[in-house]
Amino acid sequence: KAGVTQTPRYLIKTRGQQVTLSCSPISGHRSVSWYQQTPGQGLQFLFEYFSETQRNKGNFPGRFSGRQFSNSRSEMNVSTLELGDSALYLCASSFSPDGELFFGEGSRLTVL
Amino acid sequence: GDSVTQMEGPVTLSEEAFLTINCTYTATGYPSLFWYVQYPGEGLQLLLKATKADDKGSNKGFEATYRKETTSFHLEKGSVQVSDSAVYFCALSLAGGTSYGKLTFGQGTILTVHP
């Protein structure tokens, strides 16, 4: 069974640009969540989608957005990039209410 | 709000030593508790979980018991190996209903095991 796949794995952008990250969940998983991981702030929840609807949202500015498609694949977008957006962005999928998440390897974004 | 506090790290041990990583939590409801592990260059993997008070989660020689009275979920292993070197995260979920994609993580504890 294939795991959670994130693309691209690495990318470099400059301030002011925008970026789109993609996540393919495990087959059959309808919940997809996104997390930002930085050395200073640790793992912070961005948002969660379930059946194409945003179900939960973390405390991030409106520059961070996401969506989910009918096949459960998800994308997140960050507009007007800032240096502080440099981070590892992790996607996770889930199929059950007990909170067990299955994580991808992440997309490492560097903003110059 | 909900929060998870892990012991300050990093932790450095010799192979076959005993490991304890402390984790305490604050939650408004009845959370499920998790330990995730992140090996270098990889995403997080679930190590073990417990969904109600007094449950013991175990996997790969690691154990943690859900203690409601002390709001704790300490991770233990009797004999660590070099391959256990990783970052360990304690997390909680007020799962069920509409919240099961959202975890609150502790800050992570870096474990290094020397031969």
PDB file of C-alpha atoms in Angstrom:
ATOM      1  CA  LYS A   1       0.000   0.000   0.000  1.00  0.00           C
ATOM      2  CA  ALA A   2       1.527   3.302  -1.052  1.00  0.00           C
ATOM      3  CA  GLY A   3       2.191   5.862   1.653  1.00  0.00           C
ATOM      4  CA  VAL A   4       1.534   9.585   1.694  1.00  0.00           C
ATOM      5  CA  THR A   5       3.341  11.258  -1.197  1.00  0.00           C
ATOM      6  CA  GLN A   6       4.382  14.876  -1.191  1.00  0.00           C
ATOM      7  CA  THR A   7       5.768  16.893  -4.067  1.00  0.00           C
ATOM      8  CA  PRO A   8       8.077  18.603  -4.552  1.00  0.00           C
ATOM      9  CA  ARG A   9      10.475  17.418  -1.870  1.00  0.00           C
ATOM     10  CA  TYR A  10      12.670  20.499  -2.022  1.00  0.00           C
ATOM     11  CA  LEU A  11      12.155  23.956  -3.413  1.00  0.00           C
ATOM     12  CA  ILE A  12      13.716  27.379  -3.203  1.00  0.00           C
ATOM     13  CA  LYS A  13      11.735  30.577  -3.656  1.00  0.00           C
ATOM     14  CA  THR A  14      12.354  34.269  -3.151  1.00  0.00           C
ATOM     15  CA  ARG A  15      10.410  36.674  -0.980  1.00  0.00           C
ATOM     16  CA  GLY A  16       7.151  37.803  -2.508  1.00  0.00           C
ATOM     17  CA  GLN A  17       6.689  34.719  -4.663  1.00  0.00           C
ATOM     18  CA  GLN A  18       4.033  32.102  -4.110  1.00  0.00           C
ATOM     19  CA  VAL A  19       4.314  28.351  -3.829  1.00  0.00           C
ATOM     20  CA  THR A  20       2.005  25.365  -4.212  1.00  0.00           C
ATOM     21  CA  LEU A  21       2.688  22.051  -2.498  1.00  0.00           C
ATOM     22  CA  SER A  22       0.930  18.820  -3.321  1.00  0.00           C
ATOM     23  CA  CYS A  23      -0.056  15.821  -1.230  1.00  0.00           C
ATOM     24  CA  SER A  24      -1.478  12.457  -2.253  1.00  0.00           C
ATOM     25  CA  PRO A  25      -2.920  10.614   0.734  1.00  0.00           C
ATOM     26  CA  ILE A  26      -3.055   6.898   1.318  1.00  0.00           C
ATOM     27  CA  SER A  27      -5.798   5.330  -0.751  1.00  0.00           C
ATOM     28  CA  GLY A  28      -9.078   5.378   1.122  1.00  0.00           C
ATOM     29  CA  HIS A  29      -8.067   8.152   3.514  1.00  0.00           C
ATOM     30  CA  ARG A  30     -10.439  11.084   3.301  1.00  0.00           C
ATOM     31  CA  SER A  31      -8.831  13.360   5.871  1.00  0.00           C
ATOM     32  CA  VAL A  32      -5.721  15.314   4.904  1.00  0.00           C
ATOM     33  CA  SER A  33      -3.920  17.632   7.306  1.00  0.00           C
ATOM     34  CA  TRP A  34      -1.002  19.994   6.849  1.00  0.00           C
ATOM     35  CA  TYR A  35       1.649  20.921   9.389  1.00  0.00           C
ATOM     36  CA  GLN A  36       4.532  23.361   9.392  1.00  0.00           C
ATOM     37  CA  GLN A  37       7.734  22.242  11.110  1.00  0.00           C
ATOM     38  CA  THR A  38      10.432  24.741  12.074  1.00  0.00           C
ATOM     39  CA  PRO A  39      13.290  24.537  14.591  1.00  0.00           C
ATOM     40  CA  GLY A  40      11.866  27.420  16.591  1.00  0.00           C
ATOM     41  CA  GLN A  41       8.146  26.696  16.622  1.00  0.00           C
ATOM     42  CA  GLY A  42       8.171  22.923  16.235  1.00  0.00           C
ATOM     43  CA  LEU A  43       5.177  21.278  14.601  1.00  0.00           C
ATOM     44  CA  GLN A  44       2.223  23.552  14.069  1.00  0.00           C
ATOM     45  CA  PHE A  45      -1.132  22.610  12.604  1.00  0.00           C
ATOM     46  CA  LEU A  46      -2.096  24.517   9.480  1.00  0.00           C
ATOM     47  CA  PHE A  47      -5.417  23.045   8.386  1.00  0.00           C
ATOM     48  CA  GLU A  48      -7.340  19.869   7.748  1.00  0.00           C
ATOM     49  CA  TYR A  49      -9.587  18.863   4.881  1.00  0.00           C
ATOM     50  CA  PHE A  50     -12.183  16.154   4.786  1.00  0.00           C
ATOM     51  CA  SER A  51     -14.223  15.340   1.701  1.00  0.00           C
ATOM     52  CA  GLU A  52     -13.146  18.586   0.001  1.00  0.00           C
ATOM     53  CA  THR A  53     -14.181  20.758   2.965  1.00  0.00           C
ATOM     54  CA  GLN A  54     -11.867  22.553   5.342  1.00  0.00           C
ATOM     55  CA  ARG A  55     -12.760  21.171   8.742  1.00  0.00           C
ATOM     56  CA  ASN A  56     -10.164  22.765  10.999  1.00  0.00           C
ATOM     57  CA  LYS A  57      -7.774  25.646  10.675  1.00  0.00           C
ATOM     58  CA  GLY A  58      -4.736  26.607  12.715  1.00  0.00           C
ATOM     59  CA  ASN A  59      -3.521  30.036  13.652  1.00  0.00           C
ATOM     60  CA  PHE A  60      -1.818  31.086  10.428  1.00  0.00           C
ATOM     61  CA  PRO A  61      -2.355  34.191   8.286  1.00  0.00           C
ATOM     62  CA  GLY A  62      -4.594  34.158   5.246  1.00  0.00           C
ATOM     63  CA  ARG A  63      -1.544  33.821   2.984  1.00  0.00           C
ATOM     64  CA  PHE A  64      -1.708  30.132   3.787  1.00  0.00           C
ATOM     65  CA  SER A  65      -4.522  28.338   2.020  1.00  0.00           C
ATOM     66  CA  GLY A  66      -5.376  24.882   0.860  1.00  0.00           C
ATOM     67  CA  ARG A  67      -7.863  22.764  -0.947  1.00  0.00           C
ATOM     68  CA  GLN A  68      -8.791  19.158  -1.440  1.00  0.00           C
ATOM     69  CA  PHE A  69      -9.981  17.488  -4.604  1.00  0.00           C
ATOM     70  CA  SER A  70     -12.595  14.816  -5.081  1.00  0.00           C
ATOM     71  CA  ASN A  71      -9.903  12.106  -5.155  1.00  0.00           C
ATOM     72  CA  SER A  72      -8.704  13.332  -1.702  1.00  0.00           C
ATOM     73  CA  ARG A  73      -5.473  14.760  -3.066  1.00  0.00           C
ATOM     74  CA  SER A  74      -4.683  18.078  -1.462  1.00  0.00           C
ATOM     75  CA  GLU A  75      -2.687  21.178  -2.227  1.00  0.00           C
ATOM     76  CA  MET A  76      -1.556  24.007  -0.037  1.00  0.00           C
ATOM     77  CA  ASN A  77      -0.578  27.421  -1.265  1.00  0.00           C
ATOM     78  CA  VAL A  78       1.474  30.134   0.362  1.00  0.00           C
ATOM     79  CA  SER A  79       1.326  33.548  -1.264  1.00  0.00           C
ATOM     80  CA  THR A  80       3.628  36.532  -0.813  1.00  0.00           C
ATOM     81  CA  LEU A  81       6.353  34.407   0.730  1.00  0.00           C
ATOM     82  CA  GLU A  82       8.317  35.703   3.697  1.00  0.00           C
ATOM     83  CA  LEU A  83      11.679  34.548   5.013  1.00  0.00           C
ATOM     84  CA  GLY A  84       9.908  33.080   8.040  1.00  0.00           C
ATOM     85  CA  ASP A  85       7.947  30.719   5.823  1.00  0.00           C
ATOM     86  CA  SER A  86      11.075  28.628   5.353  1.00  0.00           C
ATOM     87  CA  ALA A  87      10.123  25.292   6.868  1.00  0.00           C
ATOM     88  CA  LEU A  88       9.388  21.649   6.335  1.00  0.00           C
ATOM     89  CA  TYR A  89       5.723  21.284   5.359  1.00  0.00           C
ATOM     90  CA  LEU A  90       4.283  17.941   6.294  1.00  0.00           C
ATOM     91  CA  CYS A  91       1.110  16.404   4.985  1.00  0.00           C
ATOM     92  CA  ALA A  92      -0.701  13.650   6.841  1.00  0.00           C
ATOM     93  CA  SER A  93      -3.695  11.515   6.036  1.00  0.00           C
ATOM     94  CA  SER A  94      -6.074   9.692   8.313  1.00  0.00           C
ATOM     95  CA  PHE A  95      -9.013   7.351   8.041  1.00  0.00           C
ATOM     96  CA  SER A  96     -10.197   6.950  11.613  1.00  0.00           C
ATOM     97  CA  PRO A  97     -11.390   9.158  14.458  1.00  0.00           C
ATOM     98  CA  ASP A  98      -8.705   7.901  16.878  1.00  0.00           C
ATOM     99  CA  GLY A  99      -6.281  10.540  15.677  1.00  0.00           C
ATOM    100  CA  GLU A 100      -3.640   8.292  14.089  1.00  0.00           C
ATOM    101  CA  LEU A 101      -2.021  10.226  11.276  1.00  0.00           C
ATOM    102  CA  PHE A 102       0.186   8.886   8.495  1.00  0.00           C
ATOM    103  CA  PHE A 103       2.766  11.435   7.440  1.00  0.00           C
ATOM    104  CA  GLY A 104       4.564  12.067   4.197  1.00  0.00           C
ATOM    105  CA  GLU A 105       8.277  12.888   4.073  1.00  0.00           C
ATOM    106  CA  GLY A 106       7.549  16.570   3.655  1.00  0.00           C
ATOM    107  CA  SER A 107       8.325  19.421   1.301  1.00  0.00           C
ATOM    108  CA  ARG A 108      11.260  21.539   2.407  1.00  0.00           C
ATOM    109  CA  LEU A 109      10.738  25.164   1.410  1.00  0.00           C
ATOM    110  CA  THR A 110      13.556  27.669   1.543  1.00  0.00           C
ATOM    111  CA  VAL A 111      12.702  31.336   1.052  1.00  0.00           C
ATOM    112  CA  LEU A 112      15.587  33.618   0.109  1.00  0.00           C
TER     113      LEU A 112
ATOM    114  CA  GLY B   1      -5.912  25.765  25.177  1.00  0.00           C
ATOM    115  CA  ASP B   2      -4.635  22.252  24.714  1.00  0.00           C
ATOM    116  CA  SER B   3      -0.898  21.787  25.062  1.00  0.00           C
ATOM    117  CA  VAL B   4       1.829  19.174  25.366  1.00  0.00           C
ATOM    118  CA  THR B   5       5.070  19.640  27.267  1.00  0.00           C
ATOM    119  CA  GLN B   6       8.067  17.375  26.765  1.00  0.00           C
ATOM    120  CA  MET B   7      11.214  17.199  28.803  1.00  0.00           C
ATOM    121  CA  GLU B   8      13.967  19.502  27.710  1.00  0.00           C
ATOM    122  CA  GLY B   9      16.411  17.809  25.395  1.00  0.00           C
ATOM    123  CA  PRO B  10      18.545  16.600  23.823  1.00  0.00           C
ATOM    124  CA  VAL B  11      19.098  13.217  25.441  1.00  0.00           C
ATOM    125  CA  THR B  12      22.337  11.317  24.920  1.00  0.00           C
ATOM    126  CA  LEU B  13      22.659   7.697  26.044  1.00  0.00           C
ATOM    127  CA  SER B  14      24.942   4.742  25.616  1.00  0.00           C
ATOM    128  CA  GLU B  15      23.630   1.642  23.898  1.00  0.00           C
ATOM    129  CA  GLU B  16      21.588  -0.634  26.228  1.00  0.00           C
ATOM    130  CA  ALA B  17      20.821   2.217  28.637  1.00  0.00           C
ATOM    131  CA  PHE B  18      17.317   2.844  29.991  1.00  0.00           C
ATOM    132  CA  LEU B  19      15.331   5.624  28.354  1.00  0.00           C
ATOM    133  CA  THR B  20      12.654   7.872  29.786  1.00  0.00           C
ATOM    134  CA  ILE B  21      11.251  10.892  27.963  1.00  0.00           C
ATOM    135  CA  ASN B  22       8.712  12.796  30.013  1.00  0.00           C
ATOM    136  CA  CYS B  23       5.501  14.143  28.536  1.00  0.00           C
ATOM    137  CA  THR B  24       2.661  15.976  30.254  1.00  0.00           C
ATOM    138  CA  TYR B  25      -0.433  17.453  28.724  1.00  0.00           C
ATOM    139  CA  THR B  26      -3.240  19.912  29.269  1.00  0.00           C
ATOM    140  CA  ALA B  27      -6.534  19.264  27.558  1.00  0.00           C
ATOM    141  CA  THR B  28     -10.113  20.351  27.991  1.00  0.00           C
ATOM    142  CA  GLY B  29     -11.579  16.974  27.106  1.00  0.00           C
ATOM    143  CA  TYR B  30     -10.472  13.366  27.047  1.00  0.00           C
ATOM    144  CA  PRO B  31      -7.635  13.186  24.550  1.00  0.00           C
ATOM    145  CA  SER B  32      -5.986  10.331  22.778  1.00  0.00           C
ATOM    146  CA  LEU B  33      -2.230  10.370  23.309  1.00  0.00           C
ATOM    147  CA  PHE B  34       0.533   9.493  20.885  1.00  0.00           C
ATOM    148  CA  TRP B  35       4.257   9.180  20.509  1.00  0.00           C
ATOM    149  CA  TYR B  36       5.622   9.847  17.045  1.00  0.00           C
ATOM    150  CA  VAL B  37       9.223   9.356  15.931  1.00  0.00           C
ATOM    151  CA  GLN B  38      11.068  11.210  13.195  1.00  0.00           C
ATOM    152  CA  TYR B  39      14.225   9.669  11.798  1.00  0.00           C
ATOM    153  CA  PRO B  40      16.703  11.943   9.997  1.00  0.00           C
ATOM    154  CA  GLY B  41      15.365  13.129   6.647  1.00  0.00           C
ATOM    155  CA  GLU B  42      12.014  11.429   7.086  1.00  0.00           C
ATOM    156  CA  GLY B  43       8.468  12.299   8.032  1.00  0.00           C
ATOM    157  CA  LEU B  44       6.873  11.327  11.313  1.00  0.00           C
ATOM    158  CA  GLN B  45       5.918   7.757  12.086  1.00  0.00           C
ATOM    159  CA  LEU B  46       3.491   6.654  14.755  1.00  0.00           C
ATOM    160  CA  LEU B  47       5.378   4.803  17.490  1.00  0.00           C
ATOM    161  CA  LEU B  48       2.548   4.035  19.898  1.00  0.00           C
ATOM    162  CA  LYS B  49      -0.759   5.370  21.141  1.00  0.00           C
ATOM    163  CA  ALA B  50      -3.273   5.158  23.972  1.00  0.00           C
ATOM    164  CA  THR B  51      -6.852   6.258  23.690  1.00  0.00           C
ATOM    165  CA  LYS B  52      -8.086   6.189  27.297  1.00  0.00           C
ATOM    166  CA  ALA B  53      -6.844   6.418  30.858  1.00  0.00           C
ATOM    167  CA  ASP B  54      -4.643   3.550  32.112  1.00  0.00           C
ATOM    168  CA  ASP B  55      -4.111   2.226  28.580  1.00  0.00           C
ATOM    169  CA  LYS B  56      -0.543   1.195  27.818  1.00  0.00           C
ATOM    170  CA  GLY B  57       0.741   1.661  24.306  1.00  0.00           C
ATOM    171  CA  SER B  58       3.731  -0.407  23.223  1.00  0.00           C
ATOM    172  CA  ASN B  59       5.782  -0.976  20.101  1.00  0.00           C
ATOM    173  CA  LYS B  60       9.388  -1.956  19.259  1.00  0.00           C
ATOM    174  CA  GLY B  61      10.254  -2.212  22.953  1.00  0.00           C
ATOM    175  CA  PHE B  62       8.900   1.263  23.746  1.00  0.00           C
ATOM    176  CA  GLU B  63       6.060   1.712  26.229  1.00  0.00           C
ATOM    177  CA  ALA B  64       3.945   4.568  27.545  1.00  0.00           C
ATOM    178  CA  THR B  65       1.011   4.543  29.960  1.00  0.00           C
ATOM    179  CA  TYR B  66      -1.814   7.076  29.837  1.00  0.00           C
ATOM    180  CA  ARG B  67      -1.979   8.533  33.376  1.00  0.00           C
ATOM    181  CA  LYS B  68      -5.021  10.726  33.774  1.00  0.00           C
ATOM    182  CA  GLU B  69      -4.309  11.581  37.411  1.00  0.00           C
ATOM    183  CA  THR B  70      -0.913  13.049  36.561  1.00  0.00           C
ATOM    184  CA  THR B  71      -1.839  14.063  32.985  1.00  0.00           C
ATOM    185  CA  SER B  72       1.258  12.277  31.740  1.00  0.00           C
ATOM    186  CA  PHE B  73       2.324   9.892  28.980  1.00  0.00           C
ATOM    187  CA  HIS B  74       6.012   9.205  29.581  1.00  0.00           C
ATOM    188  CA  LEU B  75       7.920   7.177  27.004  1.00  0.00           C
ATOM    189  CA  GLU B  76      10.208   4.373  28.243  1.00  0.00           C
ATOM    190  CA  LYS B  77      12.476   1.740  26.778  1.00  0.00           C
ATOM    191  CA  GLY B  78      14.526  -0.694  28.768  1.00  0.00           C
ATOM    192  CA  SER B  79      17.511  -0.972  26.450  1.00  0.00           C
ATOM    193  CA  VAL B  80      18.094   1.541  23.656  1.00  0.00           C
ATOM    194  CA  GLN B  81      19.959   0.846  20.443  1.00  0.00           C
ATOM    195  CA  VAL B  82      21.914   3.115  18.119  1.00  0.00           C
ATOM    196  CA  SER B  83      19.068   2.751  15.624  1.00  0.00           C
ATOM    197  CA  ASP B  84      16.703   4.452  18.106  1.00  0.00           C
ATOM    198  CA  SER B  85      18.488   7.762  17.534  1.00  0.00           C
ATOM    199  CA  ALA B  86      15.761  10.102  16.294  1.00  0.00           C
ATOM    200  CA  VAL B  87      13.458  12.914  17.380  1.00  0.00           C
ATOM    201  CA  TYR B  88      10.513  11.845  19.530  1.00  0.00           C
ATOM    202  CA  PHE B  89       7.266  13.808  19.681  1.00  0.00           C
ATOM    203  CA  CYS B  90       4.477  13.474  22.181  1.00  0.00           C
ATOM    204  CA  ALA B  91       1.078  14.524  20.863  1.00  0.00           C
ATOM    205  CA  LEU B  92      -2.569  14.641  21.760  1.00  0.00           C
ATOM    206  CA  SER B  93      -5.769  14.594  19.807  1.00  0.00           C
ATOM    207  CA  LEU B  94      -9.212  15.497  20.946  1.00  0.00           C
ATOM    208  CA  ALA B  95     -10.256  13.036  18.320  1.00  0.00           C
ATOM    209  CA  GLY B  96     -13.593  11.827  17.292  1.00  0.00           C
ATOM    210  CA  GLY B  97     -16.236  13.811  15.599  1.00  0.00           C
ATOM    211  CA  THR B  98     -14.730  16.453  13.389  1.00  0.00           C
ATOM    212  CA  SER B  99     -11.252  16.855  14.859  1.00  0.00           C
ATOM    213  CA  TYR B 100      -9.304  13.785  13.967  1.00  0.00           C
ATOM    214  CA  GLY B 101      -6.842  15.399  11.605  1.00  0.00           C
ATOM    215  CA  LYS B 102      -5.596  17.838  14.207  1.00  0.00           C
ATOM    216  CA  LEU B 103      -2.829  16.924  16.626  1.00  0.00           C
ATOM    217  CA  THR B 104      -1.170  19.132  19.204  1.00  0.00           C
ATOM    218  CA  PHE B 105       2.527  18.275  19.427  1.00  0.00           C
ATOM    219  CA  GLY B 106       5.157  18.744  22.056  1.00  0.00           C
ATOM    220  CA  GLN B 107       8.403  20.424  21.088  1.00  0.00           C
ATOM    221  CA  GLY B 108      10.212  17.174  20.407  1.00  0.00           C
ATOM    222  CA  THR B 109      13.141  15.465  22.141  1.00  0.00           C
ATOM    223  CA  ILE B 110      16.297  14.609  20.249  1.00  0.00           C
ATOM    224  CA  LEU B 111      17.682  11.234  21.284  1.00  0.00           C
ATOM    225  CA  THR B 112      21.223  10.230  20.390  1.00  0.00           C
ATOM    226  CA  VAL B 113      22.449   6.760  21.270  1.00  0.00           C
ATOM    227  CA  HIS B 114      26.182   6.019  21.157  1.00  0.00           C
ATOM    228  CA  PRO B 115      27.657   2.520  20.698  1.00  0.00           C
TER     229      PRO B 115
END
